[in-house]
Coordinates of C-alpha atoms in Angstrom, one line a residue:
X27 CA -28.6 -12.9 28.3
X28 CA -31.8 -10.9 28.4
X29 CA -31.8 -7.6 27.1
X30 CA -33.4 -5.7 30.2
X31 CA -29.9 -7.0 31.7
X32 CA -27.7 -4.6 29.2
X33 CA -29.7 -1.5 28.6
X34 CA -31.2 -1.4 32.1
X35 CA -29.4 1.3 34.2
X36 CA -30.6 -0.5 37.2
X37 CA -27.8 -3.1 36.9
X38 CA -23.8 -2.3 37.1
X39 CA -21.5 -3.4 34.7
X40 CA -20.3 -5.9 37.1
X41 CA -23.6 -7.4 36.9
X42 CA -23.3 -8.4 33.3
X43 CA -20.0 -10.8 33.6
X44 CA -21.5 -12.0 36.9
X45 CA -25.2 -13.3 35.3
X46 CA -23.1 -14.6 32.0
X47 CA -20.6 -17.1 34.8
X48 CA -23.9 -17.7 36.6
X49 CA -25.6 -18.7 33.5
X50 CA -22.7 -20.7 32.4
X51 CA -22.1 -22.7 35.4
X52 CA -25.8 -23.5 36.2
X53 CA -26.2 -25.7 32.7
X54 CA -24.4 -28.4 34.6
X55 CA -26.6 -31.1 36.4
X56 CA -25.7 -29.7 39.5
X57 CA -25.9 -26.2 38.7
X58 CA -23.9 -23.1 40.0
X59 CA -22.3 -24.2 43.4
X60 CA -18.9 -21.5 42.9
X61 CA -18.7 -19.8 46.0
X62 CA -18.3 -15.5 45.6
X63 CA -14.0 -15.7 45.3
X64 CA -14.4 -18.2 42.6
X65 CA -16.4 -16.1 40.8
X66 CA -14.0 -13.8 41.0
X67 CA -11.1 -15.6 40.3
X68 CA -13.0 -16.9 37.3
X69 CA -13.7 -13.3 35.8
X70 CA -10.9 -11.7 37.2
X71 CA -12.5 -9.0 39.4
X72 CA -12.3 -8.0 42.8
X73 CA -14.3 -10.2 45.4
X74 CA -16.5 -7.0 46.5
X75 CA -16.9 -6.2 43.0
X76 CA -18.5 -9.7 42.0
X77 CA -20.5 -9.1 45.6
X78 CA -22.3 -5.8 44.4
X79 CA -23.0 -7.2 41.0
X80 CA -25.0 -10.6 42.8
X81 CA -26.7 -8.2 44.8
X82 CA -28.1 -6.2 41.9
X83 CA -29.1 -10.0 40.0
X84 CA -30.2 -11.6 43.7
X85 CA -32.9 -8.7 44.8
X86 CA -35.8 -7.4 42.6
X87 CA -35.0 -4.1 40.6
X88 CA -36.3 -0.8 40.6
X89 CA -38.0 -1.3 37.5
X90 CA -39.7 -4.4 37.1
X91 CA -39.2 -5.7 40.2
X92 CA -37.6 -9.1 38.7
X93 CA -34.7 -11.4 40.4
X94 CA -32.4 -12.2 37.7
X95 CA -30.7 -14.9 39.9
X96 CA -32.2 -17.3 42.6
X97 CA -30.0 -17.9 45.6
X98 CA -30.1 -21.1 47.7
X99 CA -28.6 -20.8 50.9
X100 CA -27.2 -24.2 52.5
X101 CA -26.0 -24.9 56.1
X102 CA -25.1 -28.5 57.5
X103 CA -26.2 -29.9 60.6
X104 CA -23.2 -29.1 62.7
X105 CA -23.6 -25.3 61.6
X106 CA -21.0 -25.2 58.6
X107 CA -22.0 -23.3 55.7
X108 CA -21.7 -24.7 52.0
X109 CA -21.9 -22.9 49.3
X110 CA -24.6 -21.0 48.0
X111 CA -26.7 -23.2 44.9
X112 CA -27.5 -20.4 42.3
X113 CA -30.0 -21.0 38.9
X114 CA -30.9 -18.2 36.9
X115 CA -34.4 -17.2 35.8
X116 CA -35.9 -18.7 33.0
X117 CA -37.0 -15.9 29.8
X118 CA -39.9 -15.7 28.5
X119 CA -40.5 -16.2 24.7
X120 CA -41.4 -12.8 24.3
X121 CA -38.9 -11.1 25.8
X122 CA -35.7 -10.1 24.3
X123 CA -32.5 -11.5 24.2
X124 CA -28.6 -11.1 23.0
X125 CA -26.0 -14.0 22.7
X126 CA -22.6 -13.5 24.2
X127 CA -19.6 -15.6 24.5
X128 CA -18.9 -17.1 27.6
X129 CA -15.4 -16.3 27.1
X130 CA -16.1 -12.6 26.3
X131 CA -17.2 -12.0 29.9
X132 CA -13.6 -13.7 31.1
X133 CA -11.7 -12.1 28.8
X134 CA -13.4 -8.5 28.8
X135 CA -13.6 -5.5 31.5
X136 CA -17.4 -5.2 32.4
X137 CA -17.5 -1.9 31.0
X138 CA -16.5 -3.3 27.8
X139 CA -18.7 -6.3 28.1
X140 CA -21.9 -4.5 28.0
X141 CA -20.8 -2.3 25.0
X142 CA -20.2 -5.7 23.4
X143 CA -23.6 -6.7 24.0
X144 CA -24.9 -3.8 23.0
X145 CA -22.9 -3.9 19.8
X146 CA -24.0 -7.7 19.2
X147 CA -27.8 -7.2 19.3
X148 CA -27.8 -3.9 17.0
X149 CA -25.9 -6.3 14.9
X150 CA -28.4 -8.9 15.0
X151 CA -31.2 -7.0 14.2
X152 CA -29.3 -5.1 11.5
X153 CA -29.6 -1.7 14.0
X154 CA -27.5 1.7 12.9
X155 CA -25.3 2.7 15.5
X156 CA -23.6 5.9 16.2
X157 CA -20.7 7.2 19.0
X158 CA -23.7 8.9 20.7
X159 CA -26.1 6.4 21.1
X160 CA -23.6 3.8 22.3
X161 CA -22.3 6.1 24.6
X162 CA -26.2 7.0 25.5
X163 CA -26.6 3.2 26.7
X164 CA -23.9 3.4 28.8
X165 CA -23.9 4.6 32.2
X166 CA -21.8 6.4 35.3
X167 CA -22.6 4.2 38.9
X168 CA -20.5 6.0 41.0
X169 CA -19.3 9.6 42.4
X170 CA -21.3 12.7 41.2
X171 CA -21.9 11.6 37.8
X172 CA -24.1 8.4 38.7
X173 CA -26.9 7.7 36.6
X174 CA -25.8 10.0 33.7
X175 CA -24.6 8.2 30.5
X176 CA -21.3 8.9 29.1
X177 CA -20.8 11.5 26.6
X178 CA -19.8 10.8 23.0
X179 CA -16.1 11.1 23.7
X180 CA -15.9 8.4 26.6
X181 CA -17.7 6.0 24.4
X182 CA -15.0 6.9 21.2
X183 CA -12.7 5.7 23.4
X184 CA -14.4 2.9 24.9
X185 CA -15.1 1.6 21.4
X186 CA -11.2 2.3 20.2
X187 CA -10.3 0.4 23.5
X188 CA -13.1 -2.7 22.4
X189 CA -11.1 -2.8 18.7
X190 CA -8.3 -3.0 20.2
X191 CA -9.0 -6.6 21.9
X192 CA -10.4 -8.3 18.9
X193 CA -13.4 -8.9 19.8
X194 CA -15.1 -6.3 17.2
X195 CA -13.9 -4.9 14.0
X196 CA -14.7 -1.4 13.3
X197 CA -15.3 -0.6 10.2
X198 CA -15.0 3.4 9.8
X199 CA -17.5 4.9 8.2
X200 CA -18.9 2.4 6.0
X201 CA -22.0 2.5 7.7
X202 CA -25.6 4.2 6.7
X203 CA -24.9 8.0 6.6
X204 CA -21.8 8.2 7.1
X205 CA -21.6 5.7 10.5
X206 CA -19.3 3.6 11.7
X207 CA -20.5 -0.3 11.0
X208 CA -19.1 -2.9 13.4
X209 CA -18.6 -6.3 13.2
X210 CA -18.4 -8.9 16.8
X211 CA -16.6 -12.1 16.5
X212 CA -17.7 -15.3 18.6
X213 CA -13.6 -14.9 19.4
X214 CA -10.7 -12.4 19.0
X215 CA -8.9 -12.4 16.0
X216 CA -5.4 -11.0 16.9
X217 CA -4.1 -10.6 20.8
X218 CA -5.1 -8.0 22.6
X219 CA -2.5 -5.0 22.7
X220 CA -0.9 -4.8 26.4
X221 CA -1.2 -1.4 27.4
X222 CA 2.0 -0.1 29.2
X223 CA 1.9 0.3 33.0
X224 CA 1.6 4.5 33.2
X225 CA -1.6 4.5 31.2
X226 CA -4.7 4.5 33.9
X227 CA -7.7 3.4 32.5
X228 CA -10.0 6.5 33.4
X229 CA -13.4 6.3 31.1
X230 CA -15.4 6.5 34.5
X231 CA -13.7 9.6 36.3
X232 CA -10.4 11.2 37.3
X233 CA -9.1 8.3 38.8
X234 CA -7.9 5.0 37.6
X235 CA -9.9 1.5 38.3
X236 CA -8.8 -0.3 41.8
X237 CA -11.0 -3.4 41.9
X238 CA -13.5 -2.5 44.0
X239 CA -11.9 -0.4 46.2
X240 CA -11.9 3.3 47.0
X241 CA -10.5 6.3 45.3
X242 CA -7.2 8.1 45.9
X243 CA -8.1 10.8 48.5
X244 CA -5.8 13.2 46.4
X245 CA -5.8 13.5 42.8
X246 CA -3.1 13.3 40.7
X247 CA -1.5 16.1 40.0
X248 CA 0.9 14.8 37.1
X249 CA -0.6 15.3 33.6
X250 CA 0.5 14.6 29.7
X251 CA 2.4 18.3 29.3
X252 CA 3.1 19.4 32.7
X253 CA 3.5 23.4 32.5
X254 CA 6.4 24.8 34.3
X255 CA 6.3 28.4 35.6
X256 CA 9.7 30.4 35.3
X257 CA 9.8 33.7 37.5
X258 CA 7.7 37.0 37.5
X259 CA 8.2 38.1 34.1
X260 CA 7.5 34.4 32.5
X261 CA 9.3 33.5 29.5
X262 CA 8.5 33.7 25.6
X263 CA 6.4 30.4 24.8
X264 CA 6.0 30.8 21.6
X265 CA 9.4 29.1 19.2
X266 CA 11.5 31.1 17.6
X267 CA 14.2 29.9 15.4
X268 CA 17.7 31.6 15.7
X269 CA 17.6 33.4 12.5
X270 CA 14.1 34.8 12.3
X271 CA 14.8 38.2 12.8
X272 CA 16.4 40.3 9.8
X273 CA 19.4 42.5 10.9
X274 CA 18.6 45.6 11.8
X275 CA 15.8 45.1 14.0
X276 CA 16.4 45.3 17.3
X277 CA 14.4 42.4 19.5
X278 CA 14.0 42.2 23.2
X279 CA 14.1 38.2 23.8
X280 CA 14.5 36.6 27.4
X281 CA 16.5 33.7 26.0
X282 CA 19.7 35.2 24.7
X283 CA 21.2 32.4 23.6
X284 CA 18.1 31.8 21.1
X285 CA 17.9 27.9 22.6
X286 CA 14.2 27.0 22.9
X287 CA 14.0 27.1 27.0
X288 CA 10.0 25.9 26.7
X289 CA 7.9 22.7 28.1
X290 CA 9.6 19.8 28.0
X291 CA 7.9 17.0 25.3
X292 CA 5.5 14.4 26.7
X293 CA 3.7 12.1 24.2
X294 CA 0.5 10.1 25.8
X295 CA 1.0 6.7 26.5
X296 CA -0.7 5.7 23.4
X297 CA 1.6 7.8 20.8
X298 CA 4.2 5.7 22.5
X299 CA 3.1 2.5 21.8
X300 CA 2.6 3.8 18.2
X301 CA 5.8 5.0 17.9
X302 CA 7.1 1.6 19.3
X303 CA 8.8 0.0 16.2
X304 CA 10.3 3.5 15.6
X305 CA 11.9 3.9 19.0
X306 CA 15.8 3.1 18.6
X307 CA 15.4 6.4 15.9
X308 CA 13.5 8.8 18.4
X309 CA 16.4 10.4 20.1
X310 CA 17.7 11.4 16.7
X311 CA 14.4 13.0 15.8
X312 CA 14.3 16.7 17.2
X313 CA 11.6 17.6 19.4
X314 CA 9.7 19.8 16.7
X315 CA 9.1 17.2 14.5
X316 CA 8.6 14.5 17.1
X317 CA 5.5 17.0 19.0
X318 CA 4.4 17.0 14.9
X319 CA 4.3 13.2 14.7
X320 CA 2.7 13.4 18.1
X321 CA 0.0 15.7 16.5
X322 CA -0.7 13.9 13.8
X323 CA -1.0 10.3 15.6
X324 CA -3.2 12.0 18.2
X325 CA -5.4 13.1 15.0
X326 CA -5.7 9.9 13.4
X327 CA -6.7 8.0 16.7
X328 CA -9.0 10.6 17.2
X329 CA -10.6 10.2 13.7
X330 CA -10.7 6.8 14.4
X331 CA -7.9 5.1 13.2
X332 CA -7.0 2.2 15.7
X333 CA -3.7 2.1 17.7
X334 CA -3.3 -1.5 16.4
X335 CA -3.5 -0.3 12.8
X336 CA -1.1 2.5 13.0
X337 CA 1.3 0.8 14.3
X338 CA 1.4 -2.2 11.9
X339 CA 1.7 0.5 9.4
X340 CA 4.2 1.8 10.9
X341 CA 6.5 -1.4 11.4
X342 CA 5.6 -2.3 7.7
X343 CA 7.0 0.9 5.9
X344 CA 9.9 1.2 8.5
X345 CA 10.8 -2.3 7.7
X346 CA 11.1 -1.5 4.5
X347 CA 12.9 1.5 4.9
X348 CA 15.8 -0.1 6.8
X349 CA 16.3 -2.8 4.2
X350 CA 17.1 -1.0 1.2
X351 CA 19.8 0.9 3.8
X352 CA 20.9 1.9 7.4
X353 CA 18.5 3.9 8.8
X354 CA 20.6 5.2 11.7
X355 CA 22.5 7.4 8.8
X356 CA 19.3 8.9 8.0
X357 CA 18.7 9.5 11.9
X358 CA 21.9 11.4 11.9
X359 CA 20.2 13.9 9.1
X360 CA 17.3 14.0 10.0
X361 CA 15.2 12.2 7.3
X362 CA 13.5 9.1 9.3
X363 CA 11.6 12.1 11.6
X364 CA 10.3 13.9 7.9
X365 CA 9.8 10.4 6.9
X366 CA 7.7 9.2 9.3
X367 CA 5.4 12.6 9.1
X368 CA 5.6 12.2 5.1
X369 CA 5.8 8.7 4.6
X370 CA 5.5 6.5 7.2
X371 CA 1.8 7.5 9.2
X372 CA -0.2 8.4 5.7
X373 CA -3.0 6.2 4.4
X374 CA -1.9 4.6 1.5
X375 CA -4.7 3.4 -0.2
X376 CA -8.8 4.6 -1.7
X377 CA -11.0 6.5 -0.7
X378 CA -12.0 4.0 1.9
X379 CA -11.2 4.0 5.4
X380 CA -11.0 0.5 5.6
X381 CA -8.4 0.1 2.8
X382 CA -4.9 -0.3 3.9
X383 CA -1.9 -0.3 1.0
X384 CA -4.5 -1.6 -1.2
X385 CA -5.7 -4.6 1.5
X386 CA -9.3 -4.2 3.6
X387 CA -7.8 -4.1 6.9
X388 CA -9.9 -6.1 9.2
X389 CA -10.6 -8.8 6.6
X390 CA -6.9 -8.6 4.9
X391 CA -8.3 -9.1 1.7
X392 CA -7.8 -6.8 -1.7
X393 CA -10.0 -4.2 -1.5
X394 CA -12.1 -4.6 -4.3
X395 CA -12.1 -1.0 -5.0
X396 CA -8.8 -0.8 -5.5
X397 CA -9.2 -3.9 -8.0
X398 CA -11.7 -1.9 -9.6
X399 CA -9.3 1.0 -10.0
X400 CA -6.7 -0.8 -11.0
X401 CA -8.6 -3.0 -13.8
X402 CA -10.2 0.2 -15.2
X403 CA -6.4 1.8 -15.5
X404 CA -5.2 -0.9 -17.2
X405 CA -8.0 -1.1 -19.9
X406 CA -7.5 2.8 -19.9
X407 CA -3.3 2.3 -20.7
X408 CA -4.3 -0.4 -23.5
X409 CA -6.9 1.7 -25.4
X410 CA -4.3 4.3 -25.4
X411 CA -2.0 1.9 -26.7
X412 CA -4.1 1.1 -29.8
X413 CA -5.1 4.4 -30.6
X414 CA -1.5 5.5 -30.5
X415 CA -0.8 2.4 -32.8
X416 CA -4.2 3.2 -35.3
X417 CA -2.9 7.4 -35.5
X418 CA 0.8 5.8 -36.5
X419 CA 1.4 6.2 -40.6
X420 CA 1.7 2.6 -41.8
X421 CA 4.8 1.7 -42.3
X422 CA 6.0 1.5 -46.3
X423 CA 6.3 -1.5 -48.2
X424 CA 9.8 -3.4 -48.3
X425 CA 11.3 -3.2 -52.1
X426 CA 10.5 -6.3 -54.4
X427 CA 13.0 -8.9 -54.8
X428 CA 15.3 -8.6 -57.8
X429 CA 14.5 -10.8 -60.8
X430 CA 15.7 -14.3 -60.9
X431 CA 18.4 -14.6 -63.8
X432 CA 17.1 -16.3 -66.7
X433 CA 17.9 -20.2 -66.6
X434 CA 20.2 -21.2 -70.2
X435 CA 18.2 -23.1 -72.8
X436 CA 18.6 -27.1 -72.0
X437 CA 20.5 -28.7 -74.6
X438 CA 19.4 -32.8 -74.6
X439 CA 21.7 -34.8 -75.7
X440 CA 21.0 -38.8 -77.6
X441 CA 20.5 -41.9 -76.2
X442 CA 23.4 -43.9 -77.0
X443 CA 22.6 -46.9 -78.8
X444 CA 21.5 -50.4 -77.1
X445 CA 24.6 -53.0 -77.2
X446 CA 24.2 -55.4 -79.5
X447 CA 22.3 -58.7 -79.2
X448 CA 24.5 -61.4 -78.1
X449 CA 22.6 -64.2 -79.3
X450 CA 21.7 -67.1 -77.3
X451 CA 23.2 -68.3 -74.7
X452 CA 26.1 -70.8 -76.0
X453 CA 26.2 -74.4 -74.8
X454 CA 29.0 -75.8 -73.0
X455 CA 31.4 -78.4 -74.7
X456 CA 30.0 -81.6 -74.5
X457 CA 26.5 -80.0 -75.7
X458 CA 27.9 -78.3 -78.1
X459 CA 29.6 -81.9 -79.9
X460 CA 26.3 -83.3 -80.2
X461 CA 24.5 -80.3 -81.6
X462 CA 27.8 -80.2 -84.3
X463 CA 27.1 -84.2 -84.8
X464 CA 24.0 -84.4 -85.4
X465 CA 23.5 -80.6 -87.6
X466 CA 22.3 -80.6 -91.0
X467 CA 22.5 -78.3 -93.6
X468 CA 18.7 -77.0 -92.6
X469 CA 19.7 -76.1 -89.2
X470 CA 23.1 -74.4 -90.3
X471 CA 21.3 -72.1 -93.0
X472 CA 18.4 -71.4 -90.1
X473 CA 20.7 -70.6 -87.5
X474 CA 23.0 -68.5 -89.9
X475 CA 19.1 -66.8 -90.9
X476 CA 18.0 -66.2 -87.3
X477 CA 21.3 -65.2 -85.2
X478 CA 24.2 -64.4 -88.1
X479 CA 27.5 -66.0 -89.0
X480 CA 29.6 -65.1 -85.6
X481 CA 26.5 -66.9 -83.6
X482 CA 26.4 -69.8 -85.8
X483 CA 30.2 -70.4 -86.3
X484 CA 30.1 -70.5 -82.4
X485 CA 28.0 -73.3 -82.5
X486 CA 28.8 -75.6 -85.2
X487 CA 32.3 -74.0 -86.4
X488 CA 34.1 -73.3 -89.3
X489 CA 33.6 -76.4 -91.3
X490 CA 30.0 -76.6 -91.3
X491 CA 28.7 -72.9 -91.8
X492 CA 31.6 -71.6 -94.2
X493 CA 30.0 -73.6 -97.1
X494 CA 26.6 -71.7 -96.0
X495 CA 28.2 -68.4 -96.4
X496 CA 27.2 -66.3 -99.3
X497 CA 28.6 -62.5 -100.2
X498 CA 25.9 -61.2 -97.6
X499 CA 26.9 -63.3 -95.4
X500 CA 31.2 -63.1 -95.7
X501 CA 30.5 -59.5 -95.4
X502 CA 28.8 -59.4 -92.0
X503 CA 31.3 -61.8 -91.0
X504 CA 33.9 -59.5 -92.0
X505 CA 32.5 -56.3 -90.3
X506 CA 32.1 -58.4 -87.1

């Protein structure tokens, strides 16, 4: 889309979602034959509406007298008309230009569209943008206001509004100076919040949007906090609690009873959808501390805190509050209303705006700040740990083990003796006749030498060896 198309305050918003169908519907072969209520239907806006925005793209403009969109009129023969053929003008490659989804301009309000675009270029050229100059860019077209731009806190809400679809992520002030940095996606990346029926859109004037057409004659005369005017005398608006005044001194109250008699509460339409997972527990909160929760969720949206975020905040902590007990007990005394002003709508988290319990919000990652802090404390707790461990006095020595006993001397006692020898090995009977048959007195006296008289009267007996015995001899046969 060129850029003359978005800054230019020639053009209405309508233009924008107009050009970008257009644009889109020409690329085919045939080019852009929708007729005006299909264009409409496509981008969801009133047929008149889609009608002043072709007229603003069809004729030249103020400024550079250029036609953003050439319009072919075609009639048949027999006098029928046929839809319009309509091509848009080819850019320049000098001139300057911003990419925007195609589904952006069917999914997004004009208004919103063109603060989109605007968002996208300052992105791509790495541009710092504040509240004011968005809101700077953008511009009234109708009633007294036309032609002014929108102050800074139309645009706030515009750009809270613009978060709340998905289509950018606001990062609060993470920008340079102190800025807000923003972040457009090709495509949302959460559902956009319904907004509940009573809540007009109204960035544009007192009166809500109605496609096109003209303006209630009368305005409105219902507001957030309707006052309500009792009597002449009025009545005491500021509270009072029953027992603030000490006895003894006299007080002149219209309210005898000492029941506060004031407004009645009303809470915006956006403090209610807030306040959404909460709502079985709201009748149980009194109104005091119900107009403080309104306060303070009317500051943090204010500071820039979207509705999206404080209310999955909300439905996180409350969650965990009602599973550890019933929480309709606490209603009864009161704590879930103190909890939700103490516990419940607080930032948890760094010093960043973006960090949520400890998770970057739009990217739900870790913050790495946190990790930071966290790493650092933990290196902190276990040098503290050692140091408590070196200033410790060491711990004494066990006592020494009591002396073995002494072990008694080892007595060793002999050897006994070897058995003795018993000779050779005998041979059996009919061995043993030969060896008597054929002995001699040689062999008798050898064998009585070499293995003694028992060994040799084994083998050749009593007749042959006895005559061989001498005194030596009877007396070793004796001992044996």
């Amino acid at each position: 889309m060129p850029l003359r198309l978005v800054v230019g305050a020639q053009y209405r918003d309508a233009a924008l979602s107009v050009y970008i169908k257009i644009a889109a519907l020409a690329m085919r072969p045939e080019g852009c034959t929708a007729k005006v209520s299909v264009l409409a239907e496509y981008l969801g806006l009133s047929k008149s509406v889609v009608e002043r925005g072709l007229k603003d793209l069809s004729h030249p403009d103020e400024v550079d007298g250029l036609v953003e969109v050439v319009t072919t009129r075609r009639t048949l023969r027999g006098g029928r008309g046929q839809s319009a053929h309509r091509v848009v003008r080819k850019a320049t490659e000098a001139e300057h230009f911003v990419w925007v989804p195609v589904r952006a301009a069917d999914a997004l309000s004009p208004r919103l569209l063109r603060l989109y675009a605007l968002i996208a270029y300052a992105e791509a050229r790495n541009v710092p943008l504040a509240v004011g100059d968005l809101g700077g860019m953008l511009y009234h077209h109708t009633g007294t206001k036309a032609g002014q731009h929108l102050g800074d806190r139309q645009a706030a809400r515009l750009i809270e509004e613009l978060g709340s679809t998905g289509w950018i992520t606001v990062h609060a002030r993470q920008g340079l100076q102190g800025r807000h940095a923003y972040e457009t996606h090709r495509h949302p990346i959460h559902p956009a919040a319904q907004a509940p029926a009573a809540a007009p859109v109204i960035h544009d004037g007192s009166g809500a949007v109605s496609a096109g057409g003209s303006l209630a004659s009368r305005e409105d005369q219902r507001t957030d906090r309707p006052v309500k005017r009792a009597g002449v005398g009025g009545s005491i608006r500021r509270r009072r609690d029953a027992g603030s005044s000490a006895r003894g001194h006299s007080e002149k109250r219209s309210n005898s009873s000492g029941a506060y008699r004031g407004p009645g509460l009303q809470l915006s339409p956006r403090v209610w959808q807030v306040l959404e997972p909460v709502r079985p527990e709201l009748p149980s909160i009194s109104p005091y501390v119900l107009r403080r929760i309104g306060q303070e969720i009317g500051r943090q949206l204010s500071a820039g805190v979207g509705m999206e975020r404080l209310t999955a905040r909300l439905l996180t902590r409350y969650s965990r509050l009602t599973a550890h007990g019933p929480a309709a007990e606490r209603a009864r005394r009161g704590d879930v209303g103190r909890w939700i002003l103490g516990a419940g709508l607080p930032r948890h988290g760094c010093r960043l705006d973006s960090c949520e319990d400890g998770v970057t919000w739009a990217t739900r990652e870790r913050c790495h700040l946190c990790a930071n802090i966290a790493a650092a404390s933990a290196e902190a707790e276990r040098l503290a740990a050692e140091e408590a461990r070196a200033q410790q006095p060491a711990a004494a020595a066990p006592p020494p083990d009591p002396p073995a006993p002494s072990r008694p001397p080892t007595t060793w006692l002999p050897w006994p003796p070897p058995p003795p020898d018993p000779g050779p090995d005998l041979p059996d009977g009919d061995e043993r006749e030969q060896l008597r048959a054929a002995a001699t007195p040689e062999a008798v006296r050898q064998a009585l030498a070499e293995h003694g008289a028992p060994t040799a009267i084994r083998l050749y007996g009593h007749a042959l060896v006895l005559p061989h015995l001498t005194k030596h001899h009877d007396e070793g046969t004796t001992a044996s």
